[in-house]
Amino acid sequence: AGAFTGGLARGLLGKIDLAHLGTLFFDEISELPLELQGKLLRVLQEKEYYRVGGLKRIRFETRIICATNADLTERVQKGLFRRDLYYRLNVALMFLPPLRERKEEIIPLAYYFLHKYSKLKGKKILEMEDPAERILNAYHWPGNIRELQNIMNHLTTRYRAELNVKSKHLLELYPALMHNKGQPDLTGNEPQQAVPIQPLKEYINEFILQILKKNAGNKSLTAQQLGISRHVLYNYLQKMEQK
């Protein structure tokens, strides 16, 4: 109210108001649109702002913490993130390794989420058996902690009120856990191969077809990129057709 009709003397309270003398956290700061990056920089530099619909400058003192999973230096080079804002924010940098590099945290976090969602849903997940824990430890976690949280949430939704989590429960719910990048000992059985073995000739053929498809069937360009002559490329293609 009042934001576009002449303004309010007091203005509306916002996040900076709430964070005064405290902490303001920006998650995924890399996704902030460029037009807002300039406004944020001005606020950080001047430590003053107007409330929405307000007419009075307000001073503030707030600790700013930002997080991102993107490479901000790369986004700066591409013109997607303001260089001046980057240097203004990059005062104390902390790098948090991905979950797959913090193996000791996987099981404690899994139990934390299990107990959290069990309590919310009125269930009682007792414990995880050793093979189930080994599966979680061997997985490469491309989705990091959010992926682990999602799996534990699904477990508490799908299964009965009281449960000891077994390896079969995890694999029934989330078969991707078997794709463990070749790490050993998932369930106490033989380690699985991460990449299926096939003849080298088939890998070469698949690679040629991928490049040809990328070039929309242009054989001259494909041969040039592969570093072979058109004649050699035609020979490869003919042999593939004869199979």
mmCIF file of C-alpha atoms in Angstrom:
data_model
loop_
_atom_site.group_PDB
_atom_site.id
_atom_site.type_symbol
_atom_site.label_atom_id
_atom_site.label_comp_id
_atom_site.label_asym_id
_atom_site.label_seq_id
_atom_site.Cartn_x
_atom_site.Cartn_y
_atom_site.Cartn_z
ATOM 1 C CA ALA A 1 0.000 0.000 0.000
ATOM 2 C CA GLY A 2 1.261 3.455 -0.922
ATOM 3 C CA ALA A 3 4.201 2.186 -2.968
ATOM 4 C CA PHE A 4 2.840 3.608 -6.226
ATOM 5 C CA THR A 5 0.411 6.235 -4.961
ATOM 6 C CA GLY A 6 2.595 8.915 -3.443
ATOM 7 C CA GLY A 7 4.360 6.897 -0.772
ATOM 8 C CA LEU A 8 3.874 6.263 2.899
ATOM 9 C CA ALA A 9 5.743 8.305 5.429
ATOM 10 C CA ARG A 10 6.906 5.169 7.199
ATOM 11 C CA GLY A 11 7.205 2.639 4.383
ATOM 12 C CA LEU A 12 6.943 -1.140 4.486
ATOM 13 C CA LEU A 13 9.344 -3.245 6.525
ATOM 14 C CA GLY A 14 11.649 -5.458 4.487
ATOM 15 C CA LYS A 15 14.407 -8.002 4.971
ATOM 16 C CA ILE A 16 17.084 -5.381 5.677
ATOM 17 C CA ASP A 17 14.899 -3.996 8.468
ATOM 18 C CA LEU A 18 14.569 -7.451 9.973
ATOM 19 C CA ALA A 19 18.312 -8.111 9.683
ATOM 20 C CA HIS A 20 19.394 -4.836 11.348
ATOM 21 C CA LEU A 21 22.227 -5.614 13.809
ATOM 22 C CA GLY A 22 21.984 -9.231 12.693
ATOM 23 C CA THR A 23 22.726 -11.279 9.572
ATOM 24 C CA LEU A 24 21.247 -11.099 6.071
ATOM 25 C CA PHE A 25 21.804 -14.260 4.007
ATOM 26 C CA PHE A 26 21.623 -14.248 0.194
ATOM 27 C CA ASP A 27 21.338 -17.788 -1.169
ATOM 28 C CA GLU A 28 22.426 -18.334 -4.799
ATOM 29 C CA ILE A 29 23.680 -14.746 -5.109
ATOM 30 C CA SER A 30 24.884 -15.575 -8.633
ATOM 31 C CA GLU A 31 21.247 -15.661 -9.819
ATOM 32 C CA LEU A 32 20.534 -12.057 -8.770
ATOM 33 C CA PRO A 33 19.511 -10.087 -11.905
ATOM 34 C CA LEU A 34 21.985 -7.442 -13.053
ATOM 35 C CA GLU A 35 19.599 -4.549 -12.381
ATOM 36 C CA LEU A 36 19.250 -5.651 -8.769
ATOM 37 C CA GLN A 37 23.003 -6.201 -8.399
ATOM 38 C CA GLY A 38 23.560 -2.469 -8.853
ATOM 39 C CA LYS A 39 20.964 -1.640 -6.215
ATOM 40 C CA LEU A 40 22.448 -4.130 -3.761
ATOM 41 C CA LEU A 41 25.928 -2.686 -4.329
ATOM 42 C CA ARG A 42 24.678 0.826 -3.612
ATOM 43 C CA VAL A 43 22.999 -0.315 -0.395
ATOM 44 C CA LEU A 44 26.156 -2.108 0.759
ATOM 45 C CA GLN A 45 28.381 0.837 -0.056
ATOM 46 C CA GLU A 46 26.212 3.553 1.499
ATOM 47 C CA LYS A 47 24.668 1.444 4.287
ATOM 48 C CA GLU A 48 21.449 3.326 3.660
ATOM 49 C CA TYR A 49 18.176 2.476 1.931
ATOM 50 C CA TYR A 50 14.581 3.538 1.418
ATOM 51 C CA ARG A 51 11.753 1.266 2.457
ATOM 52 C CA VAL A 52 9.227 0.370 -0.237
ATOM 53 C CA GLY A 53 6.899 3.356 -0.361
ATOM 54 C CA GLY A 54 9.018 5.195 2.215
ATOM 55 C CA LEU A 55 10.391 8.720 1.993
ATOM 56 C CA LYS A 56 13.159 8.581 4.588
ATOM 57 C CA ARG A 57 16.713 7.287 4.270
ATOM 58 C CA ILE A 58 17.408 4.596 6.859
ATOM 59 C CA ARG A 59 20.842 3.602 8.141
ATOM 60 C CA PHE A 60 21.545 -0.028 8.913
ATOM 61 C CA GLU A 61 24.270 -2.331 10.218
ATOM 62 C CA THR A 62 24.027 -5.924 9.005
ATOM 63 C CA ARG A 63 26.395 -8.820 8.456
ATOM 64 C CA ILE A 64 26.082 -10.006 4.842
ATOM 65 C CA ILE A 65 26.603 -13.675 3.982
ATOM 66 C CA CYS A 66 26.212 -14.957 0.423
ATOM 67 C CA ALA A 67 26.227 -18.469 -1.000
ATOM 68 C CA THR A 68 26.488 -19.804 -4.521
ATOM 69 C CA ASN A 69 27.255 -23.052 -6.321
ATOM 70 C CA ALA A 70 28.412 -21.163 -9.421
ATOM 71 C CA ASP A 71 31.886 -19.856 -10.277
ATOM 72 C CA LEU A 72 31.422 -16.123 -9.747
ATOM 73 C CA THR A 73 34.722 -15.228 -11.441
ATOM 74 C CA GLU A 74 33.495 -16.996 -14.575
ATOM 75 C CA ARG A 75 30.154 -15.169 -14.404
ATOM 76 C CA VAL A 76 32.018 -11.871 -14.008
ATOM 77 C CA GLN A 77 34.032 -12.621 -17.165
ATOM 78 C CA LYS A 78 30.818 -13.409 -19.052
ATOM 79 C CA GLY A 79 29.207 -10.152 -17.912
ATOM 80 C CA LEU A 80 26.544 -11.926 -15.842
ATOM 81 C CA PHE A 81 27.769 -10.641 -12.474
ATOM 82 C CA ARG A 82 29.037 -7.166 -11.683
ATOM 83 C CA ARG A 83 32.761 -7.027 -11.047
ATOM 84 C CA ASP A 84 32.448 -4.254 -8.443
ATOM 85 C CA LEU A 85 29.804 -6.207 -6.506
ATOM 86 C CA TYR A 86 31.973 -9.338 -6.660
ATOM 87 C CA TYR A 87 34.913 -7.554 -5.046
ATOM 88 C CA ARG A 88 32.613 -5.870 -2.533
ATOM 89 C CA LEU A 89 31.250 -9.237 -1.381
ATOM 90 C CA ASN A 90 34.449 -11.275 -1.658
ATOM 91 C CA VAL A 91 35.943 -10.176 1.665
ATOM 92 C CA ALA A 92 36.179 -13.545 3.415
ATOM 93 C CA LEU A 93 35.762 -16.564 1.137
ATOM 94 C CA MET A 94 34.831 -20.020 2.410
ATOM 95 C CA PHE A 95 34.728 -23.049 0.124
ATOM 96 C CA LEU A 96 32.422 -25.875 1.173
ATOM 97 C CA PRO A 97 33.433 -29.140 -0.567
ATOM 98 C CA PRO A 98 30.692 -31.280 -2.142
ATOM 99 C CA LEU A 99 29.149 -34.009 -0.015
ATOM 100 C CA ARG A 100 31.059 -36.769 -1.823
ATOM 101 C CA GLU A 101 34.275 -35.273 -0.405
ATOM 102 C CA ARG A 102 32.883 -35.183 3.139
ATOM 103 C CA LYS A 103 32.162 -38.886 3.609
ATOM 104 C CA GLU A 104 32.169 -38.625 7.381
ATOM 105 C CA GLU A 105 29.098 -36.365 7.225
ATOM 106 C CA ILE A 106 26.861 -38.552 5.035
ATOM 107 C CA ILE A 107 25.529 -40.951 7.686
ATOM 108 C CA PRO A 108 25.041 -38.338 10.457
ATOM 109 C CA LEU A 109 23.135 -36.156 7.993
ATOM 110 C CA ALA A 110 21.065 -39.129 6.827
ATOM 111 C CA TYR A 111 20.041 -39.877 10.421
ATOM 112 C CA TYR A 112 19.294 -36.212 11.048
ATOM 113 C CA PHE A 113 16.870 -36.072 8.107
ATOM 114 C CA LEU A 114 15.377 -39.482 8.956
ATOM 115 C CA HIS A 115 14.552 -38.391 12.490
ATOM 116 C CA LYS A 116 13.313 -34.997 11.326
ATOM 117 C CA TYR A 117 10.839 -36.372 8.773
ATOM 118 C CA SER A 118 9.857 -39.347 10.933
ATOM 119 C CA LYS A 119 8.802 -36.972 13.675
ATOM 120 C CA LEU A 120 6.879 -34.765 11.252
ATOM 121 C CA LYS A 121 4.960 -37.762 9.860
ATOM 122 C CA GLY A 122 4.386 -39.573 13.140
ATOM 123 C CA LYS A 123 6.620 -42.497 12.193
ATOM 124 C CA LYS A 124 9.550 -44.212 13.861
ATOM 125 C CA ILE A 125 12.543 -45.046 11.711
ATOM 126 C CA LEU A 126 14.757 -47.045 14.063
ATOM 127 C CA GLU A 127 18.119 -47.334 12.294
ATOM 128 C CA MET A 128 19.938 -48.084 9.046
ATOM 129 C CA GLU A 129 21.624 -51.441 8.617
ATOM 130 C CA ASP A 130 25.303 -51.566 7.620
ATOM 131 C CA PRO A 131 24.726 -52.442 3.916
ATOM 132 C CA ALA A 132 22.373 -49.452 3.613
ATOM 133 C CA GLU A 133 24.983 -47.176 5.134
ATOM 134 C CA ARG A 134 27.615 -48.532 2.736
ATOM 135 C CA ILE A 135 25.371 -47.722 -0.212
ATOM 136 C CA LEU A 136 25.010 -44.129 0.957
ATOM 137 C CA ASN A 137 28.750 -43.791 1.569
ATOM 138 C CA ALA A 138 29.642 -45.188 -1.878
ATOM 139 C CA TYR A 139 27.267 -42.937 -3.837
ATOM 140 C CA HIS A 140 28.744 -39.828 -5.522
ATOM 141 C CA TRP A 141 25.880 -37.419 -4.559
ATOM 142 C CA PRO A 142 25.655 -35.104 -7.584
ATOM 143 C CA GLY A 143 22.750 -33.340 -5.858
ATOM 144 C CA ASN A 144 24.704 -32.893 -2.619
ATOM 145 C CA ILE A 145 22.825 -32.545 0.689
ATOM 146 C CA ARG A 146 19.484 -31.725 -0.978
ATOM 147 C CA GLU A 147 19.568 -35.090 -2.755
ATOM 148 C CA LEU A 148 20.265 -36.924 0.511
ATOM 149 C CA GLN A 149 17.490 -34.969 2.219
ATOM 150 C CA ASN A 150 15.069 -35.858 -0.564
ATOM 151 C CA ILE A 151 15.821 -39.581 -0.259
ATOM 152 C CA MET A 152 15.312 -39.602 3.513
ATOM 153 C CA ASN A 153 12.052 -37.694 3.081
ATOM 154 C CA HIS A 154 10.808 -40.283 0.566
ATOM 155 C CA LEU A 155 11.783 -43.138 2.881
ATOM 156 C CA THR A 156 9.649 -41.775 5.693
ATOM 157 C CA THR A 157 6.751 -41.246 3.280
ATOM 158 C CA ARG A 158 6.766 -44.604 1.543
ATOM 159 C CA TYR A 159 7.384 -47.147 4.285
ATOM 160 C CA ARG A 160 5.495 -48.221 7.370
ATOM 161 C CA ALA A 161 5.548 -46.575 10.790
ATOM 162 C CA GLU A 162 8.441 -48.620 12.238
ATOM 163 C CA LEU A 163 11.341 -49.591 10.016
ATOM 164 C CA ASN A 164 14.978 -50.635 10.032
ATOM 165 C CA VAL A 165 16.280 -49.271 6.738
ATOM 166 C CA LYS A 166 17.807 -52.040 4.598
ATOM 167 C CA SER A 167 19.716 -51.756 1.337
ATOM 168 C CA LYS A 168 16.657 -53.036 -0.574
ATOM 169 C CA HIS A 169 14.557 -50.143 0.727
ATOM 170 C CA LEU A 170 17.055 -47.619 -0.631
ATOM 171 C CA LEU A 171 17.452 -49.325 -3.992
ATOM 172 C CA GLU A 172 13.710 -49.859 -4.490
ATOM 173 C CA LEU A 173 13.133 -46.197 -3.797
ATOM 174 C CA TYR A 174 16.153 -44.738 -5.588
ATOM 175 C CA PRO A 175 17.874 -47.085 -8.095
ATOM 176 C CA ALA A 176 20.364 -44.337 -8.993
ATOM 177 C CA LEU A 177 22.202 -45.187 -5.779
ATOM 178 C CA MET A 178 23.684 -48.159 -7.643
ATOM 179 C CA HIS A 179 25.554 -45.739 -9.953
ATOM 180 C CA ASN A 180 28.478 -45.313 -7.625
ATOM 181 C CA LYS A 181 31.213 -44.285 -10.091
ATOM 182 C CA GLY A 182 33.031 -47.568 -9.629
ATOM 183 C CA GLN A 183 33.595 -47.227 -5.880
ATOM 184 C CA PRO A 184 33.846 -50.587 -4.113
ATOM 185 C CA ASP A 185 31.644 -52.361 -1.588
ATOM 186 C CA LEU A 186 28.068 -51.170 -1.992
ATOM 187 C CA THR A 187 26.309 -53.934 -0.143
ATOM 188 C CA GLY A 188 29.127 -56.214 0.914
ATOM 189 C CA ASN A 189 29.048 -57.967 -2.484
ATOM 190 C CA GLU A 190 31.345 -57.711 -5.494
ATOM 191 C CA PRO A 191 32.047 -54.129 -6.631
ATOM 192 C CA GLN A 192 30.113 -53.064 -9.707
ATOM 193 C CA GLN A 193 31.699 -51.740 -12.858
ATOM 194 C CA ALA A 194 30.891 -48.079 -13.449
ATOM 195 C CA VAL A 195 31.255 -48.294 -17.251
ATOM 196 C CA PRO A 196 30.044 -51.257 -19.335
ATOM 197 C CA ILE A 197 32.836 -52.868 -21.336
ATOM 198 C CA GLN A 198 32.451 -52.932 -25.121
ATOM 199 C CA PRO A 199 34.874 -53.170 -28.062
ATOM 200 C CA LEU A 200 36.907 -50.068 -28.895
ATOM 201 C CA LYS A 201 35.488 -50.099 -32.434
ATOM 202 C CA GLU A 202 31.983 -49.518 -31.041
ATOM 203 C CA TYR A 203 33.145 -46.554 -28.967
ATOM 204 C CA ILE A 204 34.733 -45.031 -32.077
ATOM 205 C CA ASN A 205 31.572 -45.558 -34.127
ATOM 206 C CA GLU A 206 29.385 -44.001 -31.439
ATOM 207 C CA PHE A 207 31.700 -41.007 -31.183
ATOM 208 C CA ILE A 208 31.667 -40.445 -34.946
ATOM 209 C CA LEU A 209 27.874 -40.601 -35.035
ATOM 210 C CA GLN A 210 27.628 -38.107 -32.179
ATOM 211 C CA ILE A 211 29.859 -35.592 -33.999
ATOM 212 C CA LEU A 212 27.963 -36.148 -37.248
ATOM 213 C CA LYS A 213 24.655 -35.541 -35.499
ATOM 214 C CA LYS A 214 26.007 -32.412 -33.817
ATOM 215 C CA ASN A 215 27.009 -31.115 -37.272
ATOM 216 C CA ALA A 216 23.542 -31.872 -38.718
ATOM 217 C CA GLY A 217 24.933 -34.514 -41.077
ATOM 218 C CA ASN A 218 27.670 -32.309 -42.549
ATOM 219 C CA LYS A 219 30.322 -34.904 -43.440
ATOM 220 C CA SER A 220 33.019 -32.428 -44.513
ATOM 221 C CA LEU A 221 32.848 -30.542 -41.215
ATOM 222 C CA THR A 222 32.718 -33.799 -39.250
ATOM 223 C CA ALA A 223 35.811 -35.176 -41.016
ATOM 224 C CA GLN A 224 37.639 -31.885 -40.393
ATOM 225 C CA GLN A 225 36.809 -31.925 -36.665
ATOM 226 C CA LEU A 226 37.825 -35.577 -36.348
ATOM 227 C CA GLY A 227 41.116 -34.913 -38.132
ATOM 228 C CA ILE A 228 40.448 -37.485 -40.881
ATOM 229 C CA SER A 229 39.715 -37.302 -44.600
ATOM 230 C CA ARG A 230 36.217 -37.515 -46.060
ATOM 231 C CA HIS A 231 37.241 -40.822 -47.655
ATOM 232 C CA VAL A 232 38.130 -42.347 -44.273
ATOM 233 C CA LEU A 233 34.883 -41.021 -42.780
ATOM 234 C CA TYR A 234 32.851 -42.596 -45.618
ATOM 235 C CA ASN A 235 34.580 -45.913 -45.004
ATOM 236 C CA TYR A 236 33.594 -45.798 -41.331
ATOM 237 C CA LEU A 237 29.975 -44.956 -42.204
ATOM 238 C CA GLN A 238 29.745 -47.712 -44.822
ATOM 239 C CA LYS A 239 31.006 -50.314 -42.381
ATOM 240 C CA MET A 240 28.401 -49.181 -39.856
ATOM 241 C CA GLU A 241 25.627 -49.551 -42.433
ATOM 242 C CA GLN A 242 26.769 -53.073 -43.320
ATOM 243 C CA LYS A 243 26.314 -54.290 -39.725
#
